[in-house]
Coordinates of C-alpha atoms in Angstrom, one line a residue:
X1 CA 35.6 79.7 -170.4
X2 CA 36.5 81.9 -167.6
X3 CA 35.4 81.4 -163.9
X4 CA 33.9 85.1 -164.0
X5 CA 31.7 84.1 -166.9
X6 CA 30.4 80.5 -165.4
X7 CA 29.7 82.4 -162.2
X8 CA 27.7 85.1 -164.1
X9 CA 25.7 82.4 -166.1
X10 CA 25.0 80.5 -162.9
X11 CA 23.7 83.3 -161.0
X12 CA 21.9 84.8 -163.7
X13 CA 19.9 81.7 -165.2
X14 CA 20.0 79.3 -162.2
X15 CA 17.7 80.4 -159.3
X16 CA 19.0 77.5 -157.3
X17 CA 22.5 78.7 -157.6
X18 CA 21.4 82.4 -156.8
X19 CA 19.6 81.1 -153.6
X20 CA 22.4 79.0 -152.5
X21 CA 24.9 81.7 -152.9
X22 CA 22.7 84.1 -150.8
X23 CA 22.3 81.6 -148.1
X24 CA 25.9 80.7 -147.9
X25 CA 26.7 84.6 -147.8
X26 CA 24.6 85.1 -144.9
X27 CA 26.1 82.2 -142.8
X28 CA 29.6 83.5 -143.8
X29 CA 28.9 87.0 -142.5
X30 CA 27.7 85.5 -139.3
X31 CA 30.7 83.7 -138.9
X32 CA 33.0 86.8 -139.9
X33 CA 31.3 88.4 -137.0
X34 CA 33.1 86.1 -134.5
X35 CA 36.5 88.2 -135.1
X36 CA 34.3 91.4 -133.5
X37 CA 33.1 89.3 -130.4
X38 CA 33.3 91.1 -127.0
X39 CA 33.3 87.9 -125.3
X40 CA 35.7 85.0 -125.5
X41 CA 34.1 82.1 -126.6
X42 CA 35.0 79.6 -123.9
X43 CA 34.0 82.0 -121.1
X44 CA 30.6 81.5 -119.1
X45 CA 28.3 83.6 -117.0
X46 CA 29.6 86.8 -119.1
X47 CA 26.0 88.0 -119.2
X48 CA 22.9 87.3 -117.3
X49 CA 21.3 83.8 -118.1
X50 CA 18.1 82.8 -119.6
X51 CA 17.5 86.3 -121.1
X52 CA 14.9 86.1 -124.1
X53 CA 15.7 87.8 -127.3
X54 CA 15.9 91.6 -126.9
X55 CA 17.6 94.8 -128.2
X56 CA 20.7 94.3 -125.9
X57 CA 21.0 90.6 -126.6
X58 CA 19.2 90.1 -130.1
X59 CA 19.3 86.3 -130.1
X60 CA 18.8 85.8 -126.3
X61 CA 21.4 84.6 -123.9
X62 CA 22.0 80.9 -122.6
X63 CA 21.7 79.2 -119.3
X64 CA 25.4 79.2 -119.0
X65 CA 25.4 83.0 -119.1
X66 CA 26.5 83.2 -122.9
X67 CA 25.2 85.5 -125.3
X68 CA 23.6 83.4 -128.1
X69 CA 24.5 85.7 -131.2
X70 CA 28.0 85.7 -130.2
X71 CA 28.3 82.1 -129.4
X72 CA 26.7 81.2 -132.6
X73 CA 29.2 83.2 -134.8
X74 CA 32.1 81.0 -133.1
X75 CA 30.0 78.0 -133.4
X76 CA 29.2 78.2 -137.1
X77 CA 32.8 79.5 -137.9
X78 CA 34.2 76.3 -136.3
X79 CA 31.5 74.0 -138.2
X80 CA 31.8 75.5 -141.4
X81 CA 35.8 75.4 -141.1
X82 CA 35.5 71.6 -139.9
X83 CA 33.4 70.5 -143.1
X84 CA 35.9 72.8 -145.2
X85 CA 39.1 71.2 -143.8
X86 CA 37.3 67.6 -144.1
X87 CA 36.5 68.4 -147.8
X88 CA 39.8 69.6 -148.9
X89 CA 41.6 66.8 -147.1
X90 CA 39.2 64.0 -148.7
X91 CA 39.5 65.9 -152.1
X92 CA 43.1 65.3 -152.1
X93 CA 42.9 61.7 -151.4
X94 CA 40.0 61.2 -153.7
X95 CA 42.1 63.1 -156.7
X96 CA 45.0 61.0 -156.2
X97 CA 43.2 57.5 -155.8
X98 CA 40.8 58.5 -158.7
X99 CA 43.0 60.1 -161.2
X100 CA 45.9 57.2 -160.8
X101 CA 43.6 54.4 -161.1
X102 CA 41.6 55.4 -163.9
X103 CA 44.8 56.5 -165.9
X104 CA 47.0 53.4 -164.9
X105 CA 44.4 50.7 -165.1
X106 CA 45.4 47.1 -164.9
X107 CA 46.7 45.8 -161.2
X108 CA 47.2 49.5 -159.9
X109 CA 43.5 49.8 -160.7
X110 CA 42.5 46.5 -158.9
X111 CA 44.7 47.5 -155.9
X112 CA 43.4 51.0 -155.6
X113 CA 39.8 50.1 -155.9
X114 CA 40.0 47.0 -153.7
X115 CA 41.1 49.6 -150.9
X116 CA 38.4 52.1 -152.2
X117 CA 35.7 49.5 -152.0
X118 CA 36.7 48.5 -148.5
X119 CA 36.4 52.2 -147.3
X120 CA 33.1 52.1 -148.9
X121 CA 31.6 49.4 -147.0
X122 CA 33.0 50.4 -143.7
X123 CA 30.3 51.6 -141.4
X124 CA 31.6 55.3 -140.6
X125 CA 29.4 56.2 -137.6
X126 CA 30.3 53.3 -135.2
X127 CA 34.0 53.7 -136.1
X128 CA 34.0 57.4 -135.1
X129 CA 32.2 56.6 -132.0
X130 CA 34.7 53.9 -131.5
X131 CA 37.6 56.2 -132.0
X132 CA 36.0 58.8 -129.5
X133 CA 35.8 56.0 -126.7
X134 CA 39.5 55.0 -127.4
X135 CA 40.9 58.5 -127.5
X136 CA 38.7 60.2 -124.9
X137 CA 39.9 63.8 -123.8
X138 CA 42.5 63.4 -126.8
X139 CA 39.8 63.6 -129.5
X140 CA 40.4 67.2 -130.6
X141 CA 38.5 69.3 -133.2
X142 CA 41.3 68.6 -135.7
X143 CA 41.7 65.0 -135.0
X144 CA 38.2 64.2 -135.8
X145 CA 38.5 66.3 -138.9
X146 CA 41.3 64.4 -139.9
X147 CA 39.8 60.9 -139.2
X148 CA 36.4 61.7 -140.9
X149 CA 38.4 63.0 -143.9
X150 CA 40.4 59.8 -144.1
X151 CA 37.0 57.8 -144.0
X152 CA 34.9 59.9 -146.4
X153 CA 36.8 59.9 -149.7
X154 CA 36.0 56.7 -151.4
X155 CA 32.5 57.5 -153.2
X156 CA 33.9 60.4 -154.8
X157 CA 37.2 58.6 -155.8
X158 CA 35.2 56.2 -157.8
X159 CA 33.5 59.0 -159.5
X160 CA 36.7 60.6 -160.4
X161 CA 38.0 57.2 -161.8
X162 CA 35.0 56.9 -164.2
X163 CA 36.1 60.3 -165.8
X164 CA 39.7 59.5 -165.7
X165 CA 39.1 56.2 -167.7
X166 CA 37.0 58.0 -170.5
X167 CA 40.1 60.4 -170.6
X168 CA 42.6 57.9 -171.0
X169 CA 41.5 56.8 -174.6
X170 CA 41.4 60.5 -175.9
X171 CA 43.8 61.7 -178.6
X172 CA 45.5 64.3 -176.6
X173 CA 46.4 61.8 -174.1
X174 CA 48.0 59.6 -176.6
X175 CA 50.2 62.7 -177.8
X176 CA 51.0 63.4 -174.4
X177 CA 52.3 60.0 -173.8
X178 CA 54.1 59.9 -177.2
X179 CA 55.7 63.3 -176.4
X180 CA 57.4 61.7 -173.2
X181 CA 55.4 63.1 -170.4
X182 CA 55.4 61.5 -167.2
X183 CA 52.3 59.9 -165.6
X184 CA 52.3 62.8 -163.0
X185 CA 52.3 65.7 -165.6
X186 CA 49.7 63.7 -167.6
X187 CA 47.4 63.5 -164.9
X188 CA 48.0 67.1 -163.4
X189 CA 48.4 68.9 -166.6
X190 CA 45.9 67.0 -169.1
X191 CA 43.4 65.4 -166.9
X192 CA 42.9 67.2 -163.7
X193 CA 41.1 70.3 -165.5
X194 CA 38.4 68.0 -166.7
X195 CA 37.3 66.9 -163.2
X196 CA 37.7 69.9 -161.4
X197 CA 33.8 70.9 -162.0
X198 CA 33.1 67.5 -160.4
X199 CA 35.4 68.1 -157.6
X200 CA 33.7 71.5 -156.9
X201 CA 30.2 69.8 -156.9
X202 CA 31.3 66.9 -154.7
X203 CA 32.9 69.5 -152.3
X204 CA 29.7 70.8 -151.6
X205 CA 28.0 67.9 -150.8
X206 CA 31.2 66.6 -148.6
X207 CA 31.1 69.6 -146.6
X208 CA 27.5 69.1 -145.9
X209 CA 28.0 65.4 -145.0
X210 CA 30.9 66.3 -142.8
X211 CA 28.9 69.1 -141.0
X212 CA 26.1 66.5 -140.5
X213 CA 28.7 64.0 -139.0
X214 CA 30.2 66.5 -136.6
X215 CA 26.9 68.1 -135.5
X216 CA 25.7 64.5 -134.6
X217 CA 28.6 63.3 -133.0
X218 CA 28.6 66.6 -130.9
X219 CA 25.0 66.4 -130.1
X220 CA 25.6 63.0 -128.5
X221 CA 28.6 64.4 -126.6
X222 CA 31.2 62.2 -128.6
X223 CA 33.5 65.2 -129.5
X224 CA 35.2 67.9 -127.9
X225 CA 32.2 69.6 -126.5
X226 CA 34.4 72.6 -125.0
X227 CA 35.0 73.6 -128.5
X228 CA 32.2 75.9 -129.8
X229 CA 30.3 74.2 -132.8
X230 CA 26.6 74.3 -133.8
X231 CA 26.4 70.7 -132.3
X232 CA 28.0 71.7 -129.0
X233 CA 25.5 74.5 -128.7
X234 CA 22.8 71.9 -129.0
X235 CA 24.4 69.4 -126.6
X236 CA 24.6 72.2 -123.9
X237 CA 21.0 73.3 -124.5
X238 CA 20.1 69.7 -124.0
X239 CA 22.1 69.5 -120.8
X240 CA 20.6 72.1 -119.6
X241 CA 17.0 71.0 -120.7
X242 CA 16.5 74.2 -122.7
X243 CA 13.3 73.5 -124.4
X244 CA 11.5 72.0 -121.0
X245 CA 12.9 75.1 -119.5
X246 CA 11.4 77.5 -122.0
X247 CA 14.7 78.7 -123.2
X248 CA 13.7 77.8 -126.8
X249 CA 16.1 80.4 -128.4
X250 CA 19.3 78.5 -127.4
X251 CA 18.3 75.5 -129.8
X252 CA 16.1 77.4 -132.5
X253 CA 18.8 79.7 -133.8
X254 CA 21.5 77.3 -134.2
X255 CA 19.2 74.8 -135.8
X256 CA 17.8 77.5 -138.2
X257 CA 21.6 78.6 -139.2
X258 CA 22.8 75.3 -139.7
X259 CA 19.6 74.4 -142.1
X260 CA 20.3 77.5 -144.1
X261 CA 23.9 76.2 -144.7
X262 CA 22.8 72.7 -145.6
X263 CA 20.3 74.2 -147.8
X264 CA 22.7 76.6 -149.5
X265 CA 25.4 74.0 -150.1
X266 CA 22.9 71.7 -151.3
X267 CA 21.5 74.1 -154.1
X268 CA 25.3 75.1 -154.9
X269 CA 25.9 71.7 -155.5
X270 CA 22.8 70.5 -157.6
X271 CA 23.2 73.7 -159.7
X272 CA 26.7 73.1 -160.3
X273 CA 25.8 69.7 -161.4
X274 CA 23.6 70.7 -163.9
X275 CA 25.8 73.4 -165.4
X276 CA 28.4 70.4 -165.8
X277 CA 26.0 68.5 -167.8
X278 CA 26.0 70.2 -171.2
X279 CA 22.1 69.5 -172.3
X280 CA 20.7 70.7 -169.0
X281 CA 23.2 73.6 -169.3
X282 CA 21.8 74.5 -172.9
X283 CA 18.2 73.7 -172.1
X284 CA 18.3 76.3 -168.8
X285 CA 20.0 78.9 -170.9
X286 CA 17.9 78.4 -174.2
X287 CA 14.7 78.6 -172.0
X288 CA 15.9 82.0 -170.3
X289 CA 16.4 83.6 -173.9

């Protein structure tokens, strides 16, 4: 089944997928606008401060003299990019561990799953806060993404392993072994295509999870607050007591946009989960006929 047909079926027959895709496209459009910003993202007091939404400044300005709309374009771009980087890095680790563990079995499976379970029970948030206090000014956006990815792969690796274990007993796997294919080729050429739909679904959830981590840490000031992110915008708004001062737009619009992103990714994830399940897919498609 081609990717285009899958996309068409999801868009036509799954309202959750359509809504999620539209919300995500809105967020992506806002992030693309950052490339056309007339103001550098790090500059302050380039516009009059505390101006409410108007024709000249559609989303108002901040107490730091920054246009909220243009600052928001940089913030959502960096926040979304953070989630994508974390998701890609953690998918690579989870795929390697899950596929190898599920296919090889035996002592390899026991060792990899012991490591996996260790990362499952590690308290993630306190570890990230500890890293911040150790690194301090060296805790950059990229370093936080790498650390988060290294700590956020374990749950999905176990899910991929369960699929790989079922594939190991299939007839085509035995034929591949008898034909002399190496472990790497069997895992990449024979097993990987079967887990890609699951990887796509878990990627959406992982992006949501990592963005939530970044926003939380940034709001608390435990990241590089000078890099524009959604959490960074909320942090500076809190520092200037925006709500108390009546500058509500400084917090409202970043929160609304990141909620749209969360909902969009969540709807894409659950619609893809439903499509992966043949019974749910046939039921929905049959109900639409």
